[in-house]
Coordinates of C-alpha atoms in Angstrom, one line a residue:
M1 CA -44.1 -31.5 -14.0
H2 CA -41.8 -30.3 -16.8
E3 CA -41.7 -33.9 -18.2
E4 CA -45.6 -34.1 -18.3
E5 CA -45.7 -30.8 -20.2
A6 CA -43.1 -32.0 -22.6
L7 CA -45.1 -35.2 -23.2
N8 CA -48.3 -33.2 -23.7
D9 CA -46.5 -30.9 -26.2
N10 CA -45.0 -33.9 -28.1
H11 CA -48.2 -36.0 -28.1
P12 CA -51.2 -33.9 -28.8
G13 CA -54.7 -35.4 -28.6
P14 CA -56.8 -36.7 -31.5
N15 CA -58.6 -33.4 -31.9
H16 CA -55.4 -31.6 -32.5
F17 CA -54.4 -34.0 -35.3
E18 CA -57.6 -33.2 -37.0
L19 CA -56.8 -29.5 -37.0
D20 CA -53.2 -29.8 -38.1
Q21 CA -53.7 -31.6 -41.4
T22 CA -51.8 -28.8 -43.3
G23 CA -48.8 -29.1 -41.1
G24 CA -48.6 -25.3 -40.4
D25 CA -49.9 -25.5 -36.9
R26 CA -47.6 -28.4 -36.1
K27 CA -44.5 -26.4 -37.2
H28 CA -45.7 -23.5 -35.0
R29 CA -46.2 -25.9 -32.0
N30 CA -42.8 -27.5 -32.5
A31 CA -41.2 -24.1 -32.6
T32 CA -42.9 -23.1 -29.4
Y33 CA -41.8 -26.3 -27.7
A34 CA -38.2 -25.7 -28.8
K35 CA -38.3 -22.2 -27.5
R36 CA -39.7 -23.3 -24.1
Y37 CA -37.1 -26.1 -24.0
L38 CA -34.2 -23.6 -24.7
E39 CA -35.6 -21.2 -22.1
R40 CA -35.7 -24.0 -19.5
K41 CA -32.1 -25.1 -20.3
Y42 CA -30.9 -21.4 -20.2
G43 CA -32.7 -21.0 -16.8
M44 CA -31.0 -24.1 -15.5
V45 CA -27.5 -22.9 -16.6
R46 CA -28.2 -19.4 -15.3
D47 CA -29.3 -20.7 -11.9
F48 CA -26.3 -23.0 -11.7
C49 CA -23.9 -20.1 -12.5
Q50 CA -25.5 -17.8 -10.0
K51 CA -25.4 -20.5 -7.3
H52 CA -21.7 -21.3 -8.0
K53 CA -20.5 -18.0 -9.4
T54 CA -17.8 -17.7 -6.7
T55 CA -16.4 -21.1 -7.5
L56 CA -16.6 -20.4 -11.3
R57 CA -14.8 -17.1 -10.8
Y58 CA -12.0 -18.8 -8.9
I59 CA -11.7 -21.5 -11.6
L60 CA -11.5 -18.8 -14.3
W61 CA -8.9 -16.7 -12.6
G62 CA -7.0 -19.8 -11.5
T63 CA -6.8 -21.0 -15.1
L64 CA -5.7 -17.6 -16.3
L65 CA -3.1 -17.3 -13.5
A66 CA -1.8 -20.8 -14.1
G67 CA -1.5 -20.1 -17.9
Y68 CA 0.4 -16.8 -17.1
L69 CA 2.8 -18.5 -14.7
A70 CA 3.4 -21.3 -17.2
M71 CA 4.3 -18.6 -19.7
V72 CA 6.7 -16.9 -17.3
I73 CA 8.4 -20.1 -16.4
A74 CA 8.7 -21.0 -20.1
A75 CA 10.2 -17.6 -20.8
C76 CA 12.7 -17.9 -17.9
G77 CA 13.6 -21.4 -19.1
L78 CA 14.4 -20.1 -22.6
N79 CA 16.5 -17.1 -21.6
F80 CA 16.4 -16.0 -17.9
H81 CA 18.4 -12.8 -18.5
R82 CA 16.0 -11.7 -21.2
A83 CA 13.0 -12.6 -19.0
L84 CA 14.3 -11.1 -15.8
P85 CA 12.2 -7.9 -16.0
L86 CA 9.0 -10.1 -16.5
F87 CA 10.1 -12.3 -13.6
V88 CA 10.7 -9.3 -11.2
I89 CA 7.3 -7.7 -12.2
T90 CA 5.5 -11.0 -11.6
V91 CA 7.1 -11.6 -8.2
A92 CA 6.4 -8.0 -7.1
A93 CA 2.7 -8.3 -8.2
I94 CA 2.2 -11.6 -6.4
F95 CA 3.8 -10.2 -3.3
F96 CA 1.6 -7.2 -3.1
V97 CA -1.6 -9.1 -4.0
V98 CA -0.8 -11.6 -1.2
W99 CA 0.1 -8.7 1.1
D100 CA -3.2 -6.9 0.5
H101 CA -5.2 -10.1 1.1
F102 CA -3.2 -10.9 4.2
M103 CA -3.6 -7.4 5.7
A104 CA -7.3 -7.2 4.9
K105 CA -7.9 -10.5 6.7
Y106 CA -5.5 -10.2 9.7
D107 CA -5.2 -6.5 10.2
H108 CA -6.7 -6.5 13.7
R109 CA -4.7 -9.5 14.8
I110 CA -1.4 -7.9 13.6
E111 CA -2.4 -4.7 15.5
E112 CA -3.0 -6.7 18.7
L113 CA 0.3 -8.5 18.2
L114 CA 2.2 -5.3 17.8
S115 CA 0.4 -3.4 20.6
P116 CA 2.9 -4.5 23.4
G117 CA 5.8 -3.1 21.4
R118 CA 3.9 0.1 20.8
R119 CA 3.2 0.5 24.6
F120 CA 6.9 -0.1 25.3
L121 CA 7.9 2.6 22.8
D122 CA 5.4 5.0 24.3
S123 CA 6.6 4.4 27.9
H124 CA 10.3 4.7 27.0
W125 CA 10.1 7.2 24.2
F126 CA 11.8 10.0 26.3
W127 CA 15.2 8.3 26.3
L128 CA 14.7 6.3 23.1
K129 CA 14.4 9.5 21.0
W130 CA 17.8 10.7 22.3
V131 CA 19.3 7.4 21.3
I132 CA 17.8 7.6 17.8
W133 CA 18.9 11.2 17.3
S134 CA 22.4 10.5 18.5
S135 CA 22.6 7.5 16.2
L136 CA 21.4 9.6 13.3
I137 CA 23.9 12.3 13.9
L138 CA 26.7 9.8 14.2
G139 CA 25.6 8.1 11.0
V140 CA 25.7 11.5 9.2
V141 CA 29.1 12.2 10.5
F142 CA 30.5 8.9 9.5
W143 CA 28.9 9.2 6.1
L144 CA 30.6 12.5 5.6
I145 CA 34.0 11.2 6.7
F146 CA 34.0 7.8 4.9
D147 CA 32.1 8.6 1.7
T148 CA 31.2 12.2 0.9
A149 CA 34.6 13.7 1.8
K150 CA 36.4 11.2 -0.4
L151 CA 34.3 12.2 -3.4
G152 CA 35.5 15.8 -3.4
K153 CA 34.7 19.2 -2.2
W154 CA 31.7 19.7 -4.4
Q155 CA 29.8 16.8 -2.7
L156 CA 30.4 18.5 0.6
V157 CA 29.1 21.8 -0.9
S158 CA 25.9 19.9 -1.9
F159 CA 25.5 18.6 1.7
G160 CA 26.1 22.1 3.1
G161 CA 23.5 23.5 0.7
L162 CA 21.0 21.0 1.9
I163 CA 21.5 22.1 5.5
V164 CA 21.3 25.8 4.5
Y165 CA 18.0 25.2 2.7
V166 CA 16.5 23.5 5.8
I167 CA 17.7 26.4 8.0
L168 CA 16.2 29.0 5.6
L169 CA 12.9 27.2 5.6
F170 CA 12.8 27.1 9.4
L171 CA 13.7 30.8 9.7
F172 CA 10.9 31.9 7.4
S173 CA 8.4 29.3 8.6
K174 CA 4.8 30.3 9.2
H175 CA 5.0 28.9 12.7
P176 CA 8.6 28.1 13.5
T177 CA 7.9 27.2 17.1
K178 CA 5.3 24.6 16.1
V179 CA 7.3 22.6 13.6
H180 CA 6.9 18.8 13.9
W181 CA 10.3 17.4 12.9
R182 CA 9.2 13.9 12.1
P183 CA 7.8 14.6 8.6
V184 CA 10.8 16.8 7.9
F185 CA 13.5 14.4 8.7
W186 CA 11.6 11.3 7.4
G187 CA 11.0 13.1 4.1
I188 CA 14.6 14.0 3.7
G189 CA 15.6 10.5 4.8
L190 CA 13.3 8.8 2.3
Q191 CA 14.6 11.2 -0.4
F192 CA 18.2 10.2 0.5
L193 CA 17.4 6.5 0.6
L194 CA 15.7 6.6 -2.8
G195 CA 18.7 8.5 -4.2
L196 CA 21.1 6.1 -2.6
L197 CA 19.3 3.0 -3.9
I198 CA 19.0 4.4 -7.5
L199 CA 22.2 6.4 -7.9
R200 CA 24.8 4.5 -5.8
T201 CA 23.9 0.8 -6.0
G202 CA 24.6 -1.3 -9.1
P203 CA 21.2 -3.0 -9.3
G204 CA 19.4 0.3 -8.6
L205 CA 21.4 2.2 -11.2
R206 CA 20.9 -0.5 -13.8
A207 CA 17.2 -0.7 -13.0
S208 CA 16.7 3.0 -13.4
Q209 CA 18.6 3.1 -16.7
W210 CA 16.7 0.1 -18.0
L211 CA 13.4 1.7 -17.0
G212 CA 14.3 4.9 -18.6
K213 CA 15.2 3.1 -21.8
Q214 CA 11.9 1.3 -21.7
V215 CA 10.0 4.5 -21.3
H216 CA 11.8 6.0 -24.2
T217 CA 11.1 3.0 -26.3
F218 CA 7.5 3.0 -25.3
L219 CA 7.0 6.7 -26.2
E220 CA 8.6 6.1 -29.6
H221 CA 5.4 4.3 -30.6
T222 CA 3.9 7.8 -30.9
D223 CA 5.8 8.0 -34.2
A224 CA 3.3 5.6 -35.8
G225 CA 0.4 7.9 -35.2
A226 CA 2.3 11.1 -35.8
S227 CA 3.7 10.0 -39.2
F228 CA 0.3 8.8 -40.3
V229 CA -1.4 12.1 -39.5
F230 CA 1.3 14.6 -40.3
G231 CA 3.3 12.7 -43.0
E232 CA 6.8 11.2 -43.1
N233 CA 8.5 14.5 -42.6
Y234 CA 6.7 15.3 -39.4
T235 CA 10.0 15.6 -37.5
D236 CA 10.8 18.7 -39.5
H237 CA 8.4 20.4 -37.0
Y238 CA 9.7 18.6 -34.0
L239 CA 7.9 20.4 -31.2
A240 CA 4.4 20.4 -32.7
F241 CA 4.4 17.0 -34.5
K242 CA 6.8 14.9 -32.4
F243 CA 6.8 16.4 -28.9
L244 CA 3.1 17.2 -28.4
P245 CA 1.7 13.9 -29.7
M246 CA 3.6 12.1 -26.9
L247 CA 1.3 13.9 -24.4
V248 CA -1.7 12.6 -26.3
F249 CA -0.5 9.0 -26.3
F250 CA 0.6 9.0 -22.7
S251 CA -2.7 10.6 -21.6
A252 CA -4.6 7.8 -23.3
V253 CA -2.5 5.1 -21.6
T254 CA -2.9 6.8 -18.2
S255 CA -6.6 6.9 -18.6
M256 CA -6.7 3.2 -19.4
L257 CA -4.6 2.4 -16.3
Y258 CA -7.1 4.4 -14.2
Y259 CA -10.0 2.4 -15.7
L260 CA -8.2 -0.8 -14.7
G261 CA -7.6 0.5 -11.2
L262 CA -3.8 0.0 -11.4
M263 CA -3.0 3.7 -11.1
Q264 CA -5.1 4.0 -8.0
W265 CA -3.6 0.9 -6.4
I266 CA 0.0 2.2 -6.9
I267 CA -0.9 5.7 -5.6
R268 CA -2.5 4.1 -2.5
K269 CA 0.6 2.1 -1.8
I270 CA 3.0 5.1 -2.1
G271 CA 0.7 7.3 -0.1
W272 CA 0.4 4.7 2.6
L273 CA 4.2 4.4 2.8
M274 CA 4.6 8.2 3.2
L275 CA 1.8 8.3 5.8
V276 CA 3.2 5.6 8.1
T277 CA 6.8 6.9 7.9
M278 CA 6.4 10.7 7.8
G279 CA 3.2 11.0 9.8
S280 CA 1.7 13.3 7.2
S281 CA -2.1 13.4 6.9
P282 CA -4.0 11.0 4.5
V283 CA -5.0 13.8 2.1
E284 CA -1.4 15.1 1.8
S285 CA 0.1 11.7 1.3
V286 CA -2.4 10.6 -1.4
V287 CA -1.9 13.9 -3.4
A288 CA 1.9 13.8 -3.1
A289 CA 1.9 10.2 -4.3
G290 CA -0.5 11.1 -7.2
N291 CA 1.7 13.9 -8.3
I292 CA 4.3 11.3 -9.4
F293 CA 2.0 10.2 -12.1
V294 CA -0.4 13.0 -12.9
G295 CA -0.2 16.8 -12.9
Y296 CA -0.9 19.3 -10.2
T297 CA -4.3 20.1 -11.6
E298 CA -5.4 16.4 -11.7
S299 CA -3.9 15.0 -8.4
P300 CA -6.3 17.0 -6.1
L301 CA -9.1 15.2 -7.9
L302 CA -8.1 12.1 -6.0
V303 CA -9.3 13.7 -2.8
Q304 CA -11.7 16.2 -4.1
P305 CA -14.6 15.5 -1.6
Y306 CA -12.2 16.3 1.3
I307 CA -10.5 19.4 0.1
Q308 CA -13.1 21.7 1.5
H309 CA -12.5 20.2 5.0
A310 CA -8.6 20.3 4.7
T311 CA -6.6 22.4 7.1
R312 CA -4.6 25.4 5.8
S313 CA -1.4 23.5 6.3
E314 CA -2.9 20.6 4.2
L315 CA -3.9 23.0 1.4
H316 CA -0.4 24.4 1.4
A317 CA 1.1 20.9 1.3
I318 CA -1.2 20.0 -1.7
M319 CA 0.0 23.0 -3.7
T320 CA 3.6 22.4 -2.7
A321 CA 3.5 18.8 -3.8
G322 CA 2.2 20.0 -7.2
F323 CA 4.9 22.6 -7.6
A324 CA 7.7 20.3 -6.5
T325 CA 7.0 17.4 -8.9
I326 CA 6.5 16.7 -12.6
A327 CA 3.7 14.4 -13.8
G328 CA 4.7 11.2 -15.6
N329 CA 2.6 12.2 -18.6
V330 CA 5.0 15.0 -19.5
L331 CA 8.3 13.1 -19.0
G332 CA 8.2 11.8 -22.5
P333 CA 8.7 15.2 -24.2
Y334 CA 11.6 16.0 -21.9
I335 CA 13.2 12.7 -22.7
S336 CA 12.7 13.5 -26.4
F337 CA 14.7 16.6 -25.8
G338 CA 17.7 14.4 -24.9
I339 CA 17.5 14.7 -21.1
S340 CA 18.5 11.6 -19.2
P341 CA 15.4 9.5 -18.6
A342 CA 17.0 7.8 -15.6
H343 CA 17.5 11.1 -13.9
L344 CA 14.0 12.4 -14.7
L345 CA 12.4 9.3 -13.3
T346 CA 14.5 9.4 -10.2
A347 CA 13.8 13.1 -9.6
S348 CA 10.0 12.5 -10.0
V349 CA 10.0 9.9 -7.3
M350 CA 12.5 11.6 -4.9
S351 CA 10.6 14.9 -5.0
A352 CA 7.4 13.4 -3.6
P353 CA 8.6 12.9 0.0
A354 CA 10.7 16.1 -0.3
S355 CA 7.6 18.2 -1.1
L356 CA 5.9 17.1 2.1
A357 CA 9.0 17.6 4.2
V358 CA 9.4 21.1 3.0
A359 CA 5.7 21.9 3.2
K360 CA 5.5 20.8 6.9
L361 CA 8.5 22.9 7.7
F362 CA 7.4 26.0 5.9
W363 CA 3.8 25.8 7.1
P364 CA 3.5 23.5 10.1
E365 CA 0.3 21.9 11.1
T366 CA -1.5 23.7 13.9
E367 CA -5.0 22.2 13.4
T368 CA -6.4 18.7 13.6
P369 CA -7.0 17.1 10.1
K370 CA -10.6 15.9 9.7
T371 CA -10.1 13.4 6.9
T372 CA -9.4 9.8 8.0
L373 CA -7.1 7.3 6.2
K374 CA -10.1 5.2 5.1
D375 CA -11.8 8.1 3.5
A376 CA -8.6 9.4 1.7
M377 CA -7.9 6.0 0.3
K378 CA -11.3 5.8 -1.5
M379 CA -10.6 6.6 -5.1
E380 CA -13.1 6.4 -7.9
M381 CA -12.6 4.1 -10.9
G382 CA -13.8 6.7 -13.4
D383 CA -16.9 7.0 -15.6
S384 CA -15.7 5.0 -18.5
R385 CA -17.7 1.8 -19.3
N386 CA -14.9 -0.1 -21.1
L387 CA -11.2 0.1 -21.9
L388 CA -11.7 1.7 -25.3
E389 CA -13.9 4.5 -23.9
A390 CA -11.2 5.1 -21.3
A391 CA -8.6 5.5 -24.0
S392 CA -10.8 7.8 -25.9
Y393 CA -11.5 9.9 -22.8
G394 CA -7.8 10.2 -22.0
T395 CA -7.1 11.3 -25.6
S396 CA -9.9 13.9 -25.6
S397 CA -8.8 15.3 -22.2
S398 CA -5.3 15.8 -23.4
I399 CA -6.4 18.3 -26.0
S400 CA -6.5 21.2 -23.5
L401 CA -3.1 20.2 -22.1
V402 CA -1.5 20.1 -25.6
A403 CA -3.1 23.4 -26.6
N404 CA -2.1 25.0 -23.3
I405 CA 1.5 23.9 -23.7
A406 CA 1.7 25.0 -27.3
V407 CA 0.3 28.5 -26.8
N408 CA 2.4 29.0 -23.7
M409 CA 5.6 28.0 -25.5
I410 CA 4.7 30.5 -28.3
A411 CA 3.8 33.3 -25.8
F412 CA 6.6 32.8 -23.4
L413 CA 9.4 32.5 -26.0
A414 CA 8.0 35.6 -27.8
L415 CA 7.9 37.4 -24.5
L416 CA 11.4 36.3 -23.7
S417 CA 12.6 37.7 -27.0
F418 CA 10.9 41.0 -26.4
V419 CA 12.2 41.3 -22.8
N420 CA 15.8 40.6 -24.0
A421 CA 15.4 43.2 -26.7
A422 CA 14.1 45.8 -24.3
L423 CA 16.8 45.0 -21.7
S424 CA 19.5 45.3 -24.4
W425 CA 18.1 48.6 -25.6
F426 CA 18.0 49.9 -22.0
G427 CA 21.6 48.5 -21.3
N428 CA 22.8 50.2 -24.5
M429 CA 22.0 53.5 -22.8
F430 CA 24.9 52.8 -20.4
D431 CA 27.2 51.1 -23.0
Y432 CA 26.1 47.6 -21.8
P433 CA 24.1 46.1 -24.7
Q434 CA 24.6 42.5 -23.4
L435 CA 22.1 43.1 -20.6
S436 CA 19.4 40.4 -20.8
F437 CA 17.0 38.3 -18.8
E438 CA 19.4 35.4 -18.7
L439 CA 22.2 37.7 -17.3
I440 CA 19.9 39.0 -14.6
C441 CA 18.8 35.5 -13.6
S442 CA 22.4 34.2 -13.6
Y443 CA 23.2 36.7 -10.8
I444 CA 19.9 36.3 -8.9
F445 CA 19.8 32.5 -8.8
M446 CA 23.6 31.8 -8.8
P447 CA 23.9 31.4 -5.0
F448 CA 21.1 28.8 -5.1
S449 CA 22.8 26.8 -7.8
F450 CA 26.2 27.1 -6.1
M451 CA 24.7 25.7 -2.9
M452 CA 23.5 22.6 -4.8
G453 CA 27.1 21.7 -5.5
V454 CA 27.5 23.2 -9.0
D455 CA 31.0 24.5 -9.5
W456 CA 31.4 28.3 -9.7
Q457 CA 31.9 28.5 -13.4
D458 CA 28.8 26.5 -14.2
S459 CA 26.6 28.0 -11.5
F460 CA 25.8 31.0 -13.6
M461 CA 24.5 28.8 -16.5
V462 CA 22.4 26.7 -14.1
A463 CA 21.1 29.9 -12.6
K464 CA 19.8 31.0 -16.0
L465 CA 18.0 27.7 -16.4
I466 CA 16.3 28.2 -13.0
G467 CA 15.3 31.6 -14.1
Y468 CA 13.6 30.2 -17.2
K469 CA 11.8 27.6 -15.1
T470 CA 10.7 30.0 -12.4
F471 CA 9.4 32.9 -14.6
F472 CA 8.3 30.9 -17.6
T473 CA 7.9 27.1 -17.6
E474 CA 10.1 24.0 -17.1
F475 CA 9.5 23.3 -20.8
V476 CA 11.6 26.3 -21.8
A477 CA 14.3 25.4 -19.2
Y478 CA 14.6 21.8 -20.3
E479 CA 14.7 22.9 -24.0
R480 CA 17.6 25.2 -23.2
L481 CA 19.3 22.5 -21.1
S482 CA 19.0 20.1 -24.0
K483 CA 20.9 22.5 -26.2
L484 CA 23.7 22.7 -23.7
V485 CA 23.9 18.9 -23.5
D486 CA 24.1 18.7 -27.4
L487 CA 26.9 21.2 -27.4
R488 CA 28.9 19.2 -24.8
K489 CA 28.4 16.0 -26.8
E490 CA 29.8 17.8 -29.9
A491 CA 33.0 18.4 -27.8
G492 CA 33.6 21.8 -29.3
P493 CA 35.4 24.7 -27.6
K494 CA 34.0 25.4 -24.2
F495 CA 34.4 29.2 -24.6
V496 CA 33.6 31.2 -27.7
D497 CA 34.4 34.9 -27.6
G498 CA 34.6 34.6 -23.8
V499 CA 31.1 33.1 -23.5
Q500 CA 30.7 29.6 -22.0
Q501 CA 29.0 27.2 -24.4
Y502 CA 28.3 24.1 -22.2
M503 CA 28.6 22.7 -18.7
S504 CA 30.1 19.6 -17.0
I505 CA 28.1 16.4 -16.8
R506 CA 27.8 16.8 -13.0
S507 CA 26.3 20.3 -13.5
E508 CA 23.8 18.9 -16.1
T509 CA 22.8 16.2 -13.6
I510 CA 22.1 18.7 -10.8
A511 CA 20.3 21.0 -13.2
T512 CA 18.0 18.1 -14.3
Y513 CA 16.9 17.5 -10.7
A514 CA 16.6 21.3 -9.9
L515 CA 14.3 21.9 -12.8
C516 CA 12.1 18.8 -12.3
G517 CA 9.0 20.6 -10.9
F518 CA 5.9 22.5 -12.1
G519 CA 6.8 25.5 -9.8
S520 CA 6.7 28.6 -11.9
V521 CA 4.9 32.0 -11.8
S522 CA 2.8 30.9 -14.8
S523 CA 1.5 27.8 -12.9
L524 CA 0.5 29.8 -9.8
G525 CA -2.8 31.1 -11.2
L526 CA -3.8 27.7 -12.6
A527 CA -3.2 26.0 -9.3
I528 CA -5.3 28.6 -7.4
S529 CA -8.2 28.3 -9.9
T530 CA -8.1 24.5 -9.9
L531 CA -8.3 24.2 -6.1
T532 CA -10.9 27.0 -5.9
S533 CA -13.2 25.3 -8.3
M534 CA -13.1 22.1 -6.1
A535 CA -13.6 24.0 -2.8
P536 CA -15.1 27.5 -3.5
S537 CA -15.5 28.2 0.3
R538 CA -11.7 27.9 0.8
K539 CA -10.8 30.4 -1.9
R540 CA -9.3 32.8 0.6
D541 CA -7.1 30.2 2.3
I542 CA -5.9 28.8 -1.0
A543 CA -4.9 32.2 -2.3
A544 CA -3.1 33.1 1.0
G545 CA -0.9 30.0 0.8
A546 CA -0.2 29.8 -2.9
V547 CA 2.9 32.0 -3.0
R548 CA 4.5 30.2 0.0
A549 CA 3.7 26.9 -1.7
L550 CA 5.4 28.0 -4.9
I551 CA 8.5 29.0 -2.9
A552 CA 8.4 25.7 -0.9
G553 CA 8.0 23.6 -4.1
T554 CA 10.9 25.3 -5.8
I555 CA 13.2 24.7 -2.7
A556 CA 12.0 21.1 -2.6
C557 CA 13.4 20.7 -6.1
F558 CA 16.7 22.4 -5.0
M559 CA 17.0 20.0 -2.1
T560 CA 16.5 17.0 -4.5
A561 CA 19.3 18.5 -6.6
C562 CA 21.5 18.7 -3.4
I563 CA 20.8 14.9 -2.7
A564 CA 21.7 14.2 -6.4
G565 CA 24.9 16.3 -6.0
I566 CA 25.9 14.3 -2.9
L567 CA 25.3 10.9 -4.4
S568 CA 25.9 11.1 -8.1
S569 CA 29.2 10.6 -10.1
T570 CA 32.2 9.3 -8.3
P571 CA 35.6 11.0 -9.1
V572 CA 36.5 8.1 -11.4
D573 CA 33.3 8.6 -13.4
I574 CA 33.9 12.4 -13.6
T575 CA 37.5 11.9 -14.7
C576 CA 36.5 9.3 -17.3
H577 CA 33.8 11.5 -18.8
H578 CA 36.4 14.3 -19.4
I579 CA 38.9 11.8 -20.7
F580 CA 36.4 10.3 -23.2
E581 CA 35.3 13.8 -24.3
N582 CA 38.9 15.0 -24.9
T583 CA 40.2 11.8 -26.4
F584 CA 37.6 10.3 -28.7
A585 CA 36.3 13.7 -29.9
S586 CA 39.7 15.3 -30.6
G587 CA 41.4 12.3 -32.1
L588 CA 44.2 12.2 -29.5
S589 CA 46.1 9.0 -28.8
Q590 CA 43.6 6.5 -27.4
N591 CA 46.0 3.8 -26.2
T592 CA 47.0 5.5 -23.0
T593 CA 46.8 4.2 -19.5
D594 CA 44.0 6.5 -18.4
V595 CA 41.9 5.8 -21.5
V596 CA 42.3 2.0 -21.1
S597 CA 41.5 2.1 -17.4
C598 CA 38.4 4.2 -18.0
C599 CA 37.3 1.9 -20.8
Q600 CA 37.8 -1.2 -18.6
S601 CA 35.7 0.4 -15.9
L602 CA 33.0 1.3 -18.4
L603 CA 32.9 -2.1 -20.0
S604 CA 32.7 -3.9 -16.6
S605 CA 29.6 -1.7 -15.6
T606 CA 27.8 -2.1 -18.9
V607 CA 24.7 -4.3 -19.1
A608 CA 24.1 -6.0 -22.5
V609 CA 20.8 -7.8 -23.0
G610 CA 21.0 -8.3 -26.8
P611 CA 21.4 -6.5 -30.1
G612 CA 20.3 -2.9 -29.6
E613 CA 19.7 -3.4 -25.9
V614 CA 22.9 -2.2 -24.3
I615 CA 23.0 0.1 -21.2
P616 CA 26.4 1.8 -20.6
G617 CA 27.4 2.2 -17.0
G618 CA 28.3 5.4 -15.2
Y619 CA 26.0 7.5 -17.3
H620 CA 28.4 7.3 -20.2
S621 CA 27.2 7.7 -23.8
L622 CA 26.8 4.9 -26.3
S623 CA 29.5 6.5 -28.5
S624 CA 32.0 6.3 -25.7
L625 CA 31.1 2.7 -25.1
K626 CA 31.4 1.9 -28.8
N627 CA 34.9 3.6 -29.0
C628 CA 36.0 1.6 -25.9
C629 CA 34.7 -1.6 -27.4
E630 CA 36.6 -1.1 -30.6
L631 CA 39.7 -0.1 -28.7
L632 CA 39.8 -3.1 -26.2
K633 CA 37.7 -5.7 -28.2
P634 CA 36.4 -7.4 -25.1
S635 CA 35.3 -11.0 -25.3
T636 CA 32.4 -10.4 -22.9
L637 CA 30.6 -7.9 -25.1
N638 CA 29.6 -8.1 -28.8
C639 CA 30.5 -4.7 -30.2
T640 CA 27.9 -5.0 -32.9
W641 CA 25.1 -5.0 -30.3
I642 CA 25.8 -1.4 -29.5
P643 CA 23.4 0.9 -31.4
E644 CA 24.6 3.9 -33.4

């Protein structure tokens, strides 16, 4: 039929030739024919694509995947050590994609396959639980004997502090007789396993240090935009023009990851892991996982439709998770302060299961959650239509966050100055002009810092930092901690006019974990207003549990610090830190047995990828590594690779 029409169009009759003597009508007819021809061809291609769109999609993705794998193989062939991170990321991505496809297709079969084992556990659970509890207690005892006790008394103090915090939470629990211990012990267990993997294993430690360095390098790209907008001397106003632009940059990147669906995928995986191990409800698990990446005002948005149906214990857990963790988008400014990125990243992950463990102990579940796993795992992809719009949206949404942080820093530091002046004036009435907010906090929070494993001398300084974080914000606390770290690195006198100037590295580490949470009095009102706007009918329940959630979130951070105190820094590391501080900074004789031994230990644990990409082991500084490299001149490390 189409061919006949084409012939008719190409071979018009005699009457037509008589009318087309000028050629104008023929051109019009040819154009019409060409248009119809193109439309028919386009329709054929469109029909073919629609008919075989699944096959074409597989071909396209297969081609892209094959090209990517070829690139990875080529990179590994050129330099495997350099391409190792890319290789690990690729293998992990392939594993989870295959896992998702496998579980989606064979979920019911796997459940049927495991059902006999589940029935066996149910029928023999009475005596099996006693075997599990006995094994757990024996494992803890052996760990204390063969590991913790050998590290020194302060590691035992950290362990004792962890037990004390659990006991205090149980004694002041909302319903102490209705506590379900599974989420409590699984939460602490996951917290311990994460800390053990990251802090006490070589690969875990190197991975966390490498990741921290990559995050720091990634955030340094903010300098390009900051220098363009504010000029080359933007670092003269560090907080406003260096610190706050990081939040803008990270917010844009986070919004892009949400648009791509990567952030939701990661949150679902972490939430599912906590749900199946701890037995927490789907709403709690998703929010706790989300708090690792976003703030306590954004994470409830992941389950916004279900908040109005949440139980009171779930509402308490949602707020506790927000107060116990710090969002990934604010880690950059803390890293820019000079705080260890490896410790900050570790604390952010460890506090997620800890928050649920503390929440379920402080306010046990007495109702039946209504939200199912399938409902809670449904997360919207966002309203952005493309990647650039998502970046623009993330940038715009960060304006309120940046402004809020800036005005709060101005107000709280001004208020702190006024309070100190008022307290000094009042103390002067009794011949005690040194009375200050820091002094009061040092005595109020000193027992808590001491129970974390901070030595007696440093516990007062850590207590001051906890006071800053609790009554002001964690920004103020980390800013003060960074000053203490800088003073220690300068290796000046530890006491000036009887006033301690800095702390030990162990105390700094514990303080980093204890401060890593949004839990402060200033955050209380914002958390209440955020949840109330999402579920106005639950305003009374939200307000009733907010203060308990703040206390629970703060204690969750303290428990994370206890785990860090148990696991971090072996005696050799501690001794070597002091030896390096006293030797290299003071100009003492460097060719001693202790210095050489510590340098050998440091060099053997150092990872060198290439020029400027050197990660010292044992949390030592690059300056100590450079001094050791110049002292021993090892053949396994090029000293020129170590950055200044």
